[in-house]
Amino acid sequence: MKRRVIAGVSLSVMMMAMSAHAETVKIANIAELSGPGAAAGSVWSDGVDLAIDEINANGGILSMQVDMSKYDTQTDPQVSRALVQKAIDEGAFALLGTVYSSSTVVNMLVAQQNGIPQVTASEAPSITQKGNPYIFRTNWGAQKGMPKIAAYLKDQLGVSTVAVAWANTEFGKGGHDSFVENVKAVGLDVVADVPSEQGQADFSADVLKIKNSGAEAVFIYLTQEEAARFLMEAVKQGLDIPRIGDSVLTSEKVIDLAGPAANGAKSHAALTIAADDPLVHEFATKFSERFGYSPDYNGMKGYIGAYTIKYGTEMVGEVNSQKLADVMHGLCLDAKTYPGVLIDMCWDDAGEVSRKSYMVEVQDGRETVSEVLPAN
């Protein structure tokens, strides 16, 4: 009799556990929480955490709580590949991450083979050019922003020669190639082409080469810590030419690290907390209050990514990986109806993003928006 009671209790506990499991939605966040990419990955991850907590506090997804697992890639592409497989084996129906393109081009193949949708922060053009129907960006690839940068250099700054300082990574190569192609197309000459390695600490030779090249402007396509080091070295050597970049160059992390050396840097940014938009301001305030620092575009991308999975899943009406991937192709979300995306955005059939963008300049240690550009 005692044995039967114990068995009954055990069965009851097991049934309760199964029921609890059935009432959750399992999502995995795979990010660079340590290593060279931590400056970006940790902010992305905080943005994800903020969104997931909000989602759960407001009823979850399809009235189910989100059970999110977090994995640290250590900024190692092969580690990220193994962790994507682990997350899928542990039941994740959708993935968030990674941030670094060199990891995403490796690990997205695992998600594709398993039919799992993956919402990434990575921006290398190649990511959405491989025909992977399960990859979706939170920000467009470099190839979409470079035509606007080339036009700005020619039409607004009136330069005829440029230099490019770029990271010799998957991220950097994609941006570099697209930049060079676009500036040459508008008739500008690239007079200095200077690659650097991930984690590079000394930019004195790089800056000197650009200074001696006669370039009238420099395009800086580096990750955050390296961009800050480049800006500080540029000021040290008196490199007195326009310093132009993408979202990274004027991000909060670069401003914090570079200090006054960041002043005057300009970028074409797809996302910025300086945008004159109530939803963006509300996000930045919530983020700062919770984590004790001001977010950059990576925090925005993480937040948007988590909400994108929520909205897509609710459109499907069930937790189904294939149907989520299907509904996201050609999907448009307006921020008024879907406030978690912050700014109106669309995805094309390749998972590429379209949204409005901003010309940003750092003034007195803060991002300021000088111009809003239409979606492309």
mmCIF file of C-alpha atoms in Angstrom:
data_model
loop_
_atom_site.group_PDB
_atom_site.id
_atom_site.type_symbol
_atom_site.label_atom_id
_atom_site.label_comp_id
_atom_site.label_asym_id
_atom_site.label_seq_id
_atom_site.Cartn_x
_atom_site.Cartn_y
_atom_site.Cartn_z
ATOM 1 C CA MET A 1 0.000 0.000 0.000
ATOM 2 C CA LYS A 2 2.782 2.350 0.928
ATOM 3 C CA ARG A 3 4.549 1.464 -2.261
ATOM 4 C CA ARG A 4 1.409 2.311 -4.268
ATOM 5 C CA VAL A 5 1.068 5.701 -2.571
ATOM 6 C CA ILE A 6 4.669 6.550 -3.347
ATOM 7 C CA ALA A 7 4.186 5.463 -6.936
ATOM 8 C CA GLY A 8 1.054 7.566 -7.176
ATOM 9 C CA VAL A 9 2.821 10.593 -5.781
ATOM 10 C CA SER A 10 5.718 10.048 -8.143
ATOM 11 C CA LEU A 11 3.364 9.795 -11.099
ATOM 12 C CA SER A 12 1.583 12.963 -9.980
ATOM 13 C CA VAL A 13 4.854 14.854 -9.687
ATOM 14 C CA MET A 14 5.932 13.611 -13.098
ATOM 15 C CA MET A 15 2.639 14.675 -14.667
ATOM 16 C CA MET A 16 2.926 18.111 -13.067
ATOM 17 C CA ALA A 17 6.475 18.477 -14.402
ATOM 18 C CA MET A 18 5.333 17.453 -17.896
ATOM 19 C CA SER A 19 2.464 19.910 -17.714
ATOM 20 C CA ALA A 20 4.764 22.721 -16.584
ATOM 21 C CA HIS A 21 7.165 21.924 -19.427
ATOM 22 C CA ALA A 22 4.297 21.987 -21.936
ATOM 23 C CA GLU A 23 3.345 25.459 -20.787
ATOM 24 C CA THR A 24 6.690 27.035 -21.619
ATOM 25 C CA VAL A 25 8.283 28.216 -24.854
ATOM 26 C CA LYS A 26 11.969 27.359 -25.064
ATOM 27 C CA ILE A 27 14.259 29.910 -26.749
ATOM 28 C CA ALA A 28 18.075 29.997 -26.683
ATOM 29 C CA ASN A 29 20.342 33.043 -26.671
ATOM 30 C CA ILE A 30 23.815 32.217 -27.988
ATOM 31 C CA ALA A 31 26.129 35.194 -27.560
ATOM 32 C CA GLU A 32 29.669 36.443 -27.012
ATOM 33 C CA LEU A 33 29.620 36.856 -23.235
ATOM 34 C CA SER A 34 33.393 36.540 -22.874
ATOM 35 C CA GLY A 35 36.406 36.979 -25.134
ATOM 36 C CA PRO A 36 36.968 39.831 -27.616
ATOM 37 C CA GLY A 37 33.294 40.025 -28.542
ATOM 38 C CA ALA A 38 31.979 40.520 -25.013
ATOM 39 C CA ALA A 39 31.727 44.295 -25.424
ATOM 40 C CA ALA A 40 29.029 43.723 -28.034
ATOM 41 C CA GLY A 41 27.622 40.369 -26.975
ATOM 42 C CA SER A 42 26.948 41.334 -23.358
ATOM 43 C CA VAL A 43 24.922 44.388 -24.421
ATOM 44 C CA TRP A 44 22.965 42.296 -26.934
ATOM 45 C CA SER A 45 22.299 39.758 -24.184
ATOM 46 C CA ASP A 46 21.080 42.410 -21.757
ATOM 47 C CA GLY A 47 18.673 43.633 -24.430
ATOM 48 C CA VAL A 48 17.397 40.077 -24.850
ATOM 49 C CA ASP A 49 16.987 39.661 -21.077
ATOM 50 C CA LEU A 50 15.012 42.895 -20.802
ATOM 51 C CA ALA A 51 12.652 41.843 -23.592
ATOM 52 C CA ILE A 52 12.128 38.286 -22.316
ATOM 53 C CA ASP A 53 11.324 39.516 -18.813
ATOM 54 C CA GLU A 54 8.816 41.992 -20.219
ATOM 55 C CA ILE A 55 7.264 39.325 -22.412
ATOM 56 C CA ASN A 56 6.871 36.943 -19.467
ATOM 57 C CA ALA A 57 5.489 39.692 -17.236
ATOM 58 C CA ASN A 58 2.819 40.396 -19.852
ATOM 59 C CA GLY A 59 1.581 36.846 -20.406
ATOM 60 C CA GLY A 60 4.441 35.284 -22.340
ATOM 61 C CA ILE A 61 3.987 33.938 -25.868
ATOM 62 C CA LEU A 62 0.580 32.433 -26.638
ATOM 63 C CA SER A 63 -0.081 32.555 -22.868
ATOM 64 C CA MET A 64 3.028 30.438 -22.211
ATOM 65 C CA GLN A 65 6.065 31.624 -20.300
ATOM 66 C CA VAL A 66 9.367 31.840 -22.146
ATOM 67 C CA ASP A 67 12.063 29.493 -20.842
ATOM 68 C CA MET A 68 15.265 31.065 -22.148
ATOM 69 C CA SER A 69 18.673 29.420 -21.958
ATOM 70 C CA LYS A 70 21.852 31.443 -22.348
ATOM 71 C CA TYR A 71 25.106 30.137 -23.863
ATOM 72 C CA ASP A 72 28.537 31.825 -23.975
ATOM 73 C CA THR A 73 30.428 31.337 -27.244
ATOM 74 C CA GLN A 74 33.636 32.841 -25.797
ATOM 75 C CA THR A 75 33.834 34.621 -29.192
ATOM 76 C CA ASP A 76 34.949 31.357 -30.762
ATOM 77 C CA PRO A 77 33.156 30.296 -33.976
ATOM 78 C CA GLN A 78 33.594 26.570 -33.360
ATOM 79 C CA VAL A 79 32.361 26.872 -29.783
ATOM 80 C CA SER A 80 29.331 28.776 -31.099
ATOM 81 C CA ARG A 81 28.627 25.975 -33.570
ATOM 82 C CA ALA A 82 28.656 23.372 -30.809
ATOM 83 C CA LEU A 83 26.416 25.529 -28.611
ATOM 84 C CA VAL A 84 23.836 26.006 -31.351
ATOM 85 C CA GLN A 85 23.607 22.225 -31.639
ATOM 86 C CA LYS A 86 23.383 21.907 -27.849
ATOM 87 C CA ALA A 87 20.602 24.494 -27.667
ATOM 88 C CA ILE A 88 18.636 22.642 -30.352
ATOM 89 C CA ASP A 89 19.213 19.291 -28.639
ATOM 90 C CA GLU A 90 17.876 20.840 -25.422
ATOM 91 C CA GLY A 91 14.641 21.796 -27.121
ATOM 92 C CA ALA A 92 14.974 25.397 -28.337
ATOM 93 C CA PHE A 93 12.417 26.064 -31.077
ATOM 94 C CA ALA A 94 14.066 29.399 -32.035
ATOM 95 C CA LEU A 95 17.505 30.918 -31.562
ATOM 96 C CA LEU A 96 18.836 34.396 -30.810
ATOM 97 C CA GLY A 97 22.427 35.235 -31.791
ATOM 98 C CA THR A 98 25.227 35.286 -32.510
ATOM 99 C CA VAL A 99 26.581 38.845 -32.751
ATOM 100 C CA TYR A 100 29.931 38.296 -34.500
ATOM 101 C CA SER A 101 29.577 37.417 -38.169
ATOM 102 C CA SER A 102 32.546 35.036 -38.100
ATOM 103 C CA SER A 103 30.552 32.884 -35.674
ATOM 104 C CA THR A 104 27.184 33.205 -37.376
ATOM 105 C CA VAL A 105 28.435 32.061 -40.798
ATOM 106 C CA VAL A 106 29.568 28.848 -39.091
ATOM 107 C CA ASN A 107 26.769 28.141 -36.628
ATOM 108 C CA MET A 108 23.829 29.117 -38.844
ATOM 109 C CA LEU A 109 24.437 25.988 -40.913
ATOM 110 C CA VAL A 110 23.578 23.865 -37.856
ATOM 111 C CA ALA A 111 20.326 25.760 -37.322
ATOM 112 C CA GLN A 112 19.514 25.422 -41.022
ATOM 113 C CA GLN A 113 20.116 21.664 -40.997
ATOM 114 C CA ASN A 114 17.745 21.328 -38.060
ATOM 115 C CA GLY A 115 15.088 23.668 -39.465
ATOM 116 C CA ILE A 116 15.349 26.135 -36.572
ATOM 117 C CA PRO A 117 14.814 29.892 -37.178
ATOM 118 C CA GLN A 118 17.714 32.045 -36.014
ATOM 119 C CA VAL A 119 17.507 35.790 -35.375
ATOM 120 C CA THR A 120 21.012 37.246 -35.536
ATOM 121 C CA ALA A 121 22.748 40.550 -34.851
ATOM 122 C CA SER A 122 25.461 39.859 -37.444
ATOM 123 C CA GLU A 123 25.918 42.198 -40.407
ATOM 124 C CA ALA A 124 28.321 40.525 -42.862
ATOM 125 C CA PRO A 125 26.669 40.578 -46.312
ATOM 126 C CA SER A 126 27.381 36.867 -46.861
ATOM 127 C CA ILE A 127 25.001 35.797 -44.088
ATOM 128 C CA THR A 128 21.841 36.477 -46.072
ATOM 129 C CA GLN A 129 23.427 35.673 -49.422
ATOM 130 C CA LYS A 130 23.802 31.923 -48.842
ATOM 131 C CA GLY A 131 20.167 31.004 -49.387
ATOM 132 C CA ASN A 132 19.540 29.982 -45.771
ATOM 133 C CA PRO A 133 15.751 30.179 -45.218
ATOM 134 C CA TYR A 134 16.111 30.112 -41.415
ATOM 135 C CA ILE A 135 18.345 33.157 -40.856
ATOM 136 C CA PHE A 136 16.909 36.603 -40.081
ATOM 137 C CA ARG A 137 18.701 39.795 -39.135
ATOM 138 C CA THR A 138 17.820 42.397 -36.539
ATOM 139 C CA ASN A 139 19.814 44.920 -38.557
ATOM 140 C CA TRP A 140 20.588 45.058 -42.246
ATOM 141 C CA GLY A 141 23.784 43.763 -43.773
ATOM 142 C CA ALA A 142 26.647 46.100 -44.579
ATOM 143 C CA GLN A 143 25.808 46.021 -48.283
ATOM 144 C CA LYS A 144 22.586 47.966 -47.649
ATOM 145 C CA GLY A 145 24.210 50.818 -45.738
ATOM 146 C CA MET A 146 27.315 51.384 -47.856
ATOM 147 C CA PRO A 147 25.603 53.129 -50.800
ATOM 148 C CA LYS A 148 24.360 55.806 -48.391
ATOM 149 C CA ILE A 149 27.834 56.213 -46.877
ATOM 150 C CA ALA A 150 29.425 56.539 -50.332
ATOM 151 C CA ALA A 151 26.860 59.162 -51.322
ATOM 152 C CA TYR A 152 27.463 61.072 -48.086
ATOM 153 C CA LEU A 153 31.238 61.137 -48.642
ATOM 154 C CA LYS A 154 30.848 62.438 -52.181
ATOM 155 C CA ASP A 155 27.811 64.712 -51.970
ATOM 156 C CA GLN A 156 27.910 66.026 -48.403
ATOM 157 C CA LEU A 157 31.628 66.031 -47.617
ATOM 158 C CA GLY A 158 32.799 66.612 -51.188
ATOM 159 C CA VAL A 159 35.873 64.383 -50.902
ATOM 160 C CA SER A 160 37.601 62.661 -53.796
ATOM 161 C CA THR A 161 40.015 60.380 -51.883
ATOM 162 C CA VAL A 162 39.306 58.106 -48.929
ATOM 163 C CA ALA A 163 41.082 55.638 -46.663
ATOM 164 C CA VAL A 164 39.503 52.580 -45.083
ATOM 165 C CA ALA A 165 40.552 51.018 -41.760
ATOM 166 C CA TRP A 166 38.863 47.651 -41.318
ATOM 167 C CA ALA A 167 38.821 44.516 -39.189
ATOM 168 C CA ASN A 168 40.238 41.452 -40.888
ATOM 169 C CA THR A 169 37.271 39.271 -39.875
ATOM 170 C CA GLU A 170 34.110 38.013 -41.587
ATOM 171 C CA PHE A 171 32.354 41.158 -40.393
ATOM 172 C CA GLY A 172 35.158 43.446 -41.556
ATOM 173 C CA LYS A 173 35.764 41.807 -44.926
ATOM 174 C CA GLY A 174 32.127 42.034 -45.915
ATOM 175 C CA GLY A 175 31.884 45.695 -44.942
ATOM 176 C CA HIS A 176 35.241 46.536 -46.520
ATOM 177 C CA ASP A 177 34.408 44.953 -49.868
ATOM 178 C CA SER A 178 31.011 46.623 -50.036
ATOM 179 C CA PHE A 179 32.469 50.008 -49.054
ATOM 180 C CA VAL A 180 35.237 49.881 -51.653
ATOM 181 C CA GLU A 181 32.802 48.801 -54.359
ATOM 182 C CA ASN A 182 30.388 51.623 -53.581
ATOM 183 C CA VAL A 183 32.898 54.474 -53.225
ATOM 184 C CA LYS A 184 34.579 53.484 -56.469
ATOM 185 C CA ALA A 185 31.172 53.434 -58.153
ATOM 186 C CA VAL A 186 30.655 57.099 -57.248
ATOM 187 C CA GLY A 187 34.145 58.045 -58.443
ATOM 188 C CA LEU A 188 36.163 58.176 -55.207
ATOM 189 C CA ASP A 189 39.716 56.849 -54.966
ATOM 190 C CA VAL A 190 40.742 54.545 -52.113
ATOM 191 C CA VAL A 191 44.273 55.740 -51.352
ATOM 192 C CA ALA A 192 44.897 53.689 -48.191
ATOM 193 C CA ASP A 193 43.476 50.248 -47.418
ATOM 194 C CA VAL A 194 44.472 49.202 -43.890
ATOM 195 C CA PRO A 195 43.321 45.899 -42.345
ATOM 196 C CA SER A 196 43.792 45.075 -38.662
ATOM 197 C CA GLU A 197 43.465 41.925 -36.586
ATOM 198 C CA GLN A 198 40.785 41.119 -34.017
ATOM 199 C CA GLY A 199 41.877 42.395 -30.615
ATOM 200 C CA GLN A 200 44.605 44.627 -32.063
ATOM 201 C CA ALA A 201 45.870 47.041 -29.407
ATOM 202 C CA ASP A 202 48.299 49.305 -31.286
ATOM 203 C CA PHE A 203 46.977 51.402 -34.183
ATOM 204 C CA SER A 204 49.902 53.780 -34.471
ATOM 205 C CA ALA A 205 51.186 52.315 -37.752
ATOM 206 C CA ASP A 206 47.672 52.150 -39.202
ATOM 207 C CA VAL A 207 46.923 55.785 -38.437
ATOM 208 C CA LEU A 208 50.316 56.915 -39.717
ATOM 209 C CA LYS A 209 49.775 55.112 -43.014
ATOM 210 C CA ILE A 210 46.417 56.826 -43.466
ATOM 211 C CA LYS A 211 47.839 60.199 -42.438
ATOM 212 C CA ASN A 212 50.598 59.901 -45.045
ATOM 213 C CA SER A 213 48.228 58.733 -47.791
ATOM 214 C CA GLY A 214 46.648 62.119 -48.431
ATOM 215 C CA ALA A 215 43.146 60.749 -47.825
ATOM 216 C CA GLU A 216 40.514 63.438 -47.343
ATOM 217 C CA ALA A 217 38.372 61.188 -45.102
ATOM 218 C CA VAL A 218 38.715 57.823 -43.403
ATOM 219 C CA PHE A 219 36.065 55.136 -43.148
ATOM 220 C CA ILE A 220 36.480 53.137 -39.930
ATOM 221 C CA TYR A 221 34.950 49.652 -39.939
ATOM 222 C CA LEU A 222 36.208 48.067 -36.729
ATOM 223 C CA THR A 223 34.627 46.420 -33.705
ATOM 224 C CA GLN A 224 34.028 48.521 -30.622
ATOM 225 C CA GLU A 225 37.249 48.277 -28.621
ATOM 226 C CA GLU A 226 39.393 48.537 -31.740
ATOM 227 C CA ALA A 227 37.391 51.510 -33.016
ATOM 228 C CA ALA A 228 37.973 53.333 -29.733
ATOM 229 C CA ARG A 229 41.709 52.635 -29.877
ATOM 230 C CA PHE A 230 41.838 53.887 -33.469
ATOM 231 C CA LEU A 231 40.062 57.132 -32.575
ATOM 232 C CA MET A 232 42.398 57.795 -29.651
ATOM 233 C CA GLU A 233 45.443 57.171 -31.842
ATOM 234 C CA ALA A 234 44.011 59.410 -34.579
ATOM 235 C CA VAL A 235 43.725 62.290 -32.104
ATOM 236 C CA LYS A 236 47.210 61.567 -30.764
ATOM 237 C CA GLN A 237 48.711 61.801 -34.261
ATOM 238 C CA GLY A 238 46.590 64.758 -35.323
ATOM 239 C CA LEU A 239 44.720 62.944 -38.085
ATOM 240 C CA ASP A 240 42.514 65.914 -38.894
ATOM 241 C CA ILE A 241 40.158 64.490 -41.514
ATOM 242 C CA PRO A 242 36.520 63.380 -41.234
ATOM 243 C CA ARG A 243 36.184 60.038 -39.422
ATOM 244 C CA ILE A 244 33.182 58.170 -40.803
ATOM 245 C CA GLY A 245 31.790 54.778 -39.847
ATOM 246 C CA ASP A 246 28.690 52.710 -39.357
ATOM 247 C CA SER A 247 26.687 52.154 -36.155
ATOM 248 C CA VAL A 248 29.735 50.876 -34.250
ATOM 249 C CA LEU A 249 31.800 54.046 -34.512
ATOM 250 C CA THR A 250 29.344 56.261 -32.660
ATOM 251 C CA SER A 251 27.999 53.628 -30.257
ATOM 252 C CA GLU A 252 27.865 54.178 -26.499
ATOM 253 C CA LYS A 253 30.652 51.673 -25.853
ATOM 254 C CA VAL A 254 33.048 53.410 -28.244
ATOM 255 C CA ILE A 255 32.196 56.788 -26.717
ATOM 256 C CA ASP A 256 32.834 55.425 -23.225
ATOM 257 C CA LEU A 257 36.171 53.886 -24.201
ATOM 258 C CA ALA A 258 37.468 56.660 -26.453
ATOM 259 C CA GLY A 259 36.321 59.584 -24.317
ATOM 260 C CA PRO A 260 36.876 62.992 -25.964
ATOM 261 C CA ALA A 261 38.557 61.292 -28.935
ATOM 262 C CA ALA A 262 35.113 60.165 -30.081
ATOM 263 C CA ASN A 263 33.875 63.733 -30.519
ATOM 264 C CA GLY A 264 33.388 64.562 -34.174
ATOM 265 C CA ALA A 265 33.096 60.948 -35.301
ATOM 266 C CA LYS A 266 30.172 60.433 -37.684
ATOM 267 C CA SER A 267 28.266 57.364 -38.750
ATOM 268 C CA HIS A 268 25.413 56.031 -40.753
ATOM 269 C CA ALA A 269 23.437 54.176 -38.099
ATOM 270 C CA ALA A 270 20.538 51.822 -38.616
ATOM 271 C CA LEU A 271 19.760 51.944 -34.902
ATOM 272 C CA THR A 272 20.605 54.565 -32.299
ATOM 273 C CA ILE A 273 19.180 55.549 -28.932
ATOM 274 C CA ALA A 274 19.536 59.163 -30.085
ATOM 275 C CA ALA A 275 16.594 58.662 -32.459
ATOM 276 C CA ASP A 276 13.758 61.105 -31.818
ATOM 277 C CA ASP A 277 11.256 58.365 -31.121
ATOM 278 C CA PRO A 278 9.244 57.771 -27.920
ATOM 279 C CA LEU A 279 9.579 53.979 -28.092
ATOM 280 C CA VAL A 280 13.347 54.203 -28.433
ATOM 281 C CA HIS A 281 13.562 56.662 -25.537
ATOM 282 C CA GLU A 282 11.386 54.400 -23.381
ATOM 283 C CA PHE A 283 13.598 51.406 -24.192
ATOM 284 C CA ALA A 284 16.802 53.326 -23.384
ATOM 285 C CA THR A 285 15.385 54.480 -20.048
ATOM 286 C CA LYS A 286 14.268 50.996 -19.025
ATOM 287 C CA PHE A 287 17.585 49.505 -20.076
ATOM 288 C CA SER A 288 19.648 52.094 -18.180
ATOM 289 C CA GLU A 289 17.561 51.773 -15.035
ATOM 290 C CA ARG A 290 17.918 48.015 -14.985
ATOM 291 C CA PHE A 291 21.550 47.527 -16.012
ATOM 292 C CA GLY A 292 23.144 50.781 -14.876
ATOM 293 C CA TYR A 293 24.557 51.835 -18.224
ATOM 294 C CA SER A 294 23.284 53.313 -21.463
ATOM 295 C CA PRO A 295 22.553 50.801 -24.256
ATOM 296 C CA ASP A 296 23.904 50.948 -27.772
ATOM 297 C CA TYR A 297 22.525 49.506 -30.977
ATOM 298 C CA ASN A 298 23.471 45.969 -29.864
ATOM 299 C CA GLY A 299 21.105 46.267 -26.915
ATOM 300 C CA MET A 300 18.407 47.445 -29.300
ATOM 301 C CA LYS A 301 19.065 44.506 -31.624
ATOM 302 C CA GLY A 302 18.760 41.978 -28.802
ATOM 303 C CA TYR A 303 15.521 43.515 -27.580
ATOM 304 C CA ILE A 304 14.073 43.621 -31.102
ATOM 305 C CA GLY A 305 15.159 40.031 -31.761
ATOM 306 C CA ALA A 306 13.309 38.613 -28.762
ATOM 307 C CA TYR A 307 10.128 40.508 -29.583
ATOM 308 C CA THR A 308 10.349 39.450 -33.220
ATOM 309 C CA ILE A 309 10.153 35.802 -32.159
ATOM 310 C CA LYS A 310 7.174 36.608 -29.942
ATOM 311 C CA TYR A 311 5.239 38.447 -32.637
ATOM 312 C CA GLY A 312 5.999 35.889 -35.343
ATOM 313 C CA THR A 313 4.997 32.963 -33.151
ATOM 314 C CA GLU A 314 1.732 34.623 -32.188
ATOM 315 C CA MET A 315 0.948 35.236 -35.854
ATOM 316 C CA VAL A 316 1.468 31.532 -36.510
ATOM 317 C CA GLY A 317 -0.714 30.630 -33.515
ATOM 318 C CA GLU A 318 1.476 27.761 -32.310
ATOM 319 C CA VAL A 319 5.061 27.014 -31.303
ATOM 320 C CA ASN A 320 6.273 25.665 -34.632
ATOM 321 C CA SER A 321 9.791 26.321 -35.904
ATOM 322 C CA GLN A 322 9.032 25.831 -39.582
ATOM 323 C CA LYS A 323 5.900 27.970 -39.544
ATOM 324 C CA LEU A 324 7.759 30.753 -37.703
ATOM 325 C CA ALA A 325 10.467 30.774 -40.372
ATOM 326 C CA ASP A 326 7.829 30.780 -43.108
ATOM 327 C CA VAL A 327 5.854 33.705 -41.675
ATOM 328 C CA MET A 328 8.953 35.872 -41.245
ATOM 329 C CA HIS A 329 9.770 35.907 -44.957
ATOM 330 C CA GLY A 330 8.273 39.130 -46.286
ATOM 331 C CA LEU A 331 6.984 40.106 -42.842
ATOM 332 C CA CYS A 332 6.543 43.773 -41.919
ATOM 333 C CA LEU A 333 6.009 44.935 -38.334
ATOM 334 C CA ASP A 334 4.946 48.490 -37.585
ATOM 335 C CA ALA A 335 6.082 49.797 -34.218
ATOM 336 C CA LYS A 336 2.685 51.260 -33.354
ATOM 337 C CA THR A 337 1.097 47.812 -33.419
ATOM 338 C CA TYR A 338 4.208 45.865 -32.398
ATOM 339 C CA PRO A 339 6.111 48.223 -30.062
ATOM 340 C CA GLY A 340 8.837 45.706 -29.227
ATOM 341 C CA VAL A 341 10.471 46.255 -32.630
ATOM 342 C CA LEU A 342 10.921 49.953 -31.668
ATOM 343 C CA ILE A 343 11.028 51.164 -35.301
ATOM 344 C CA ASP A 344 8.959 50.011 -38.307
ATOM 345 C CA MET A 345 10.799 47.204 -40.081
ATOM 346 C CA CYS A 346 10.426 44.538 -42.778
ATOM 347 C CA TRP A 347 12.242 41.349 -43.801
ATOM 348 C CA ASP A 348 12.662 40.239 -47.393
ATOM 349 C CA ASP A 349 12.740 36.654 -48.641
ATOM 350 C CA ALA A 350 16.435 36.336 -47.716
ATOM 351 C CA GLY A 351 15.917 37.460 -44.099
ATOM 352 C CA GLU A 352 17.413 40.888 -44.811
ATOM 353 C CA VAL A 353 16.031 43.915 -42.949
ATOM 354 C CA SER A 354 14.700 47.219 -44.260
ATOM 355 C CA ARG A 355 14.076 50.223 -41.991
ATOM 356 C CA LYS A 356 14.845 53.943 -41.860
ATOM 357 C CA SER A 357 18.307 55.027 -40.763
ATOM 358 C CA TYR A 358 20.188 57.989 -39.303
ATOM 359 C CA MET A 359 23.268 60.115 -39.816
ATOM 360 C CA VAL A 360 24.814 60.464 -36.361
ATOM 361 C CA GLU A 361 27.642 62.577 -34.929
ATOM 362 C CA VAL A 362 29.250 62.427 -31.492
ATOM 363 C CA GLN A 363 29.082 65.847 -29.851
ATOM 364 C CA ASP A 364 30.237 66.477 -26.276
ATOM 365 C CA GLY A 365 30.329 62.743 -25.615
ATOM 366 C CA ARG A 366 26.808 62.035 -26.876
ATOM 367 C CA GLU A 367 25.229 60.720 -30.051
ATOM 368 C CA THR A 368 23.220 63.326 -31.944
ATOM 369 C CA VAL A 369 21.107 62.683 -35.037
ATOM 370 C CA SER A 370 21.676 65.146 -37.853
ATOM 371 C CA GLU A 371 19.488 63.519 -40.507
ATOM 372 C CA VAL A 372 16.876 60.763 -40.849
ATOM 373 C CA LEU A 373 17.155 58.731 -44.057
ATOM 374 C CA PRO A 374 14.333 56.701 -45.634
ATOM 375 C CA ALA A 375 14.249 52.899 -45.625
ATOM 376 C CA ASN A 376 16.112 51.155 -48.422
#
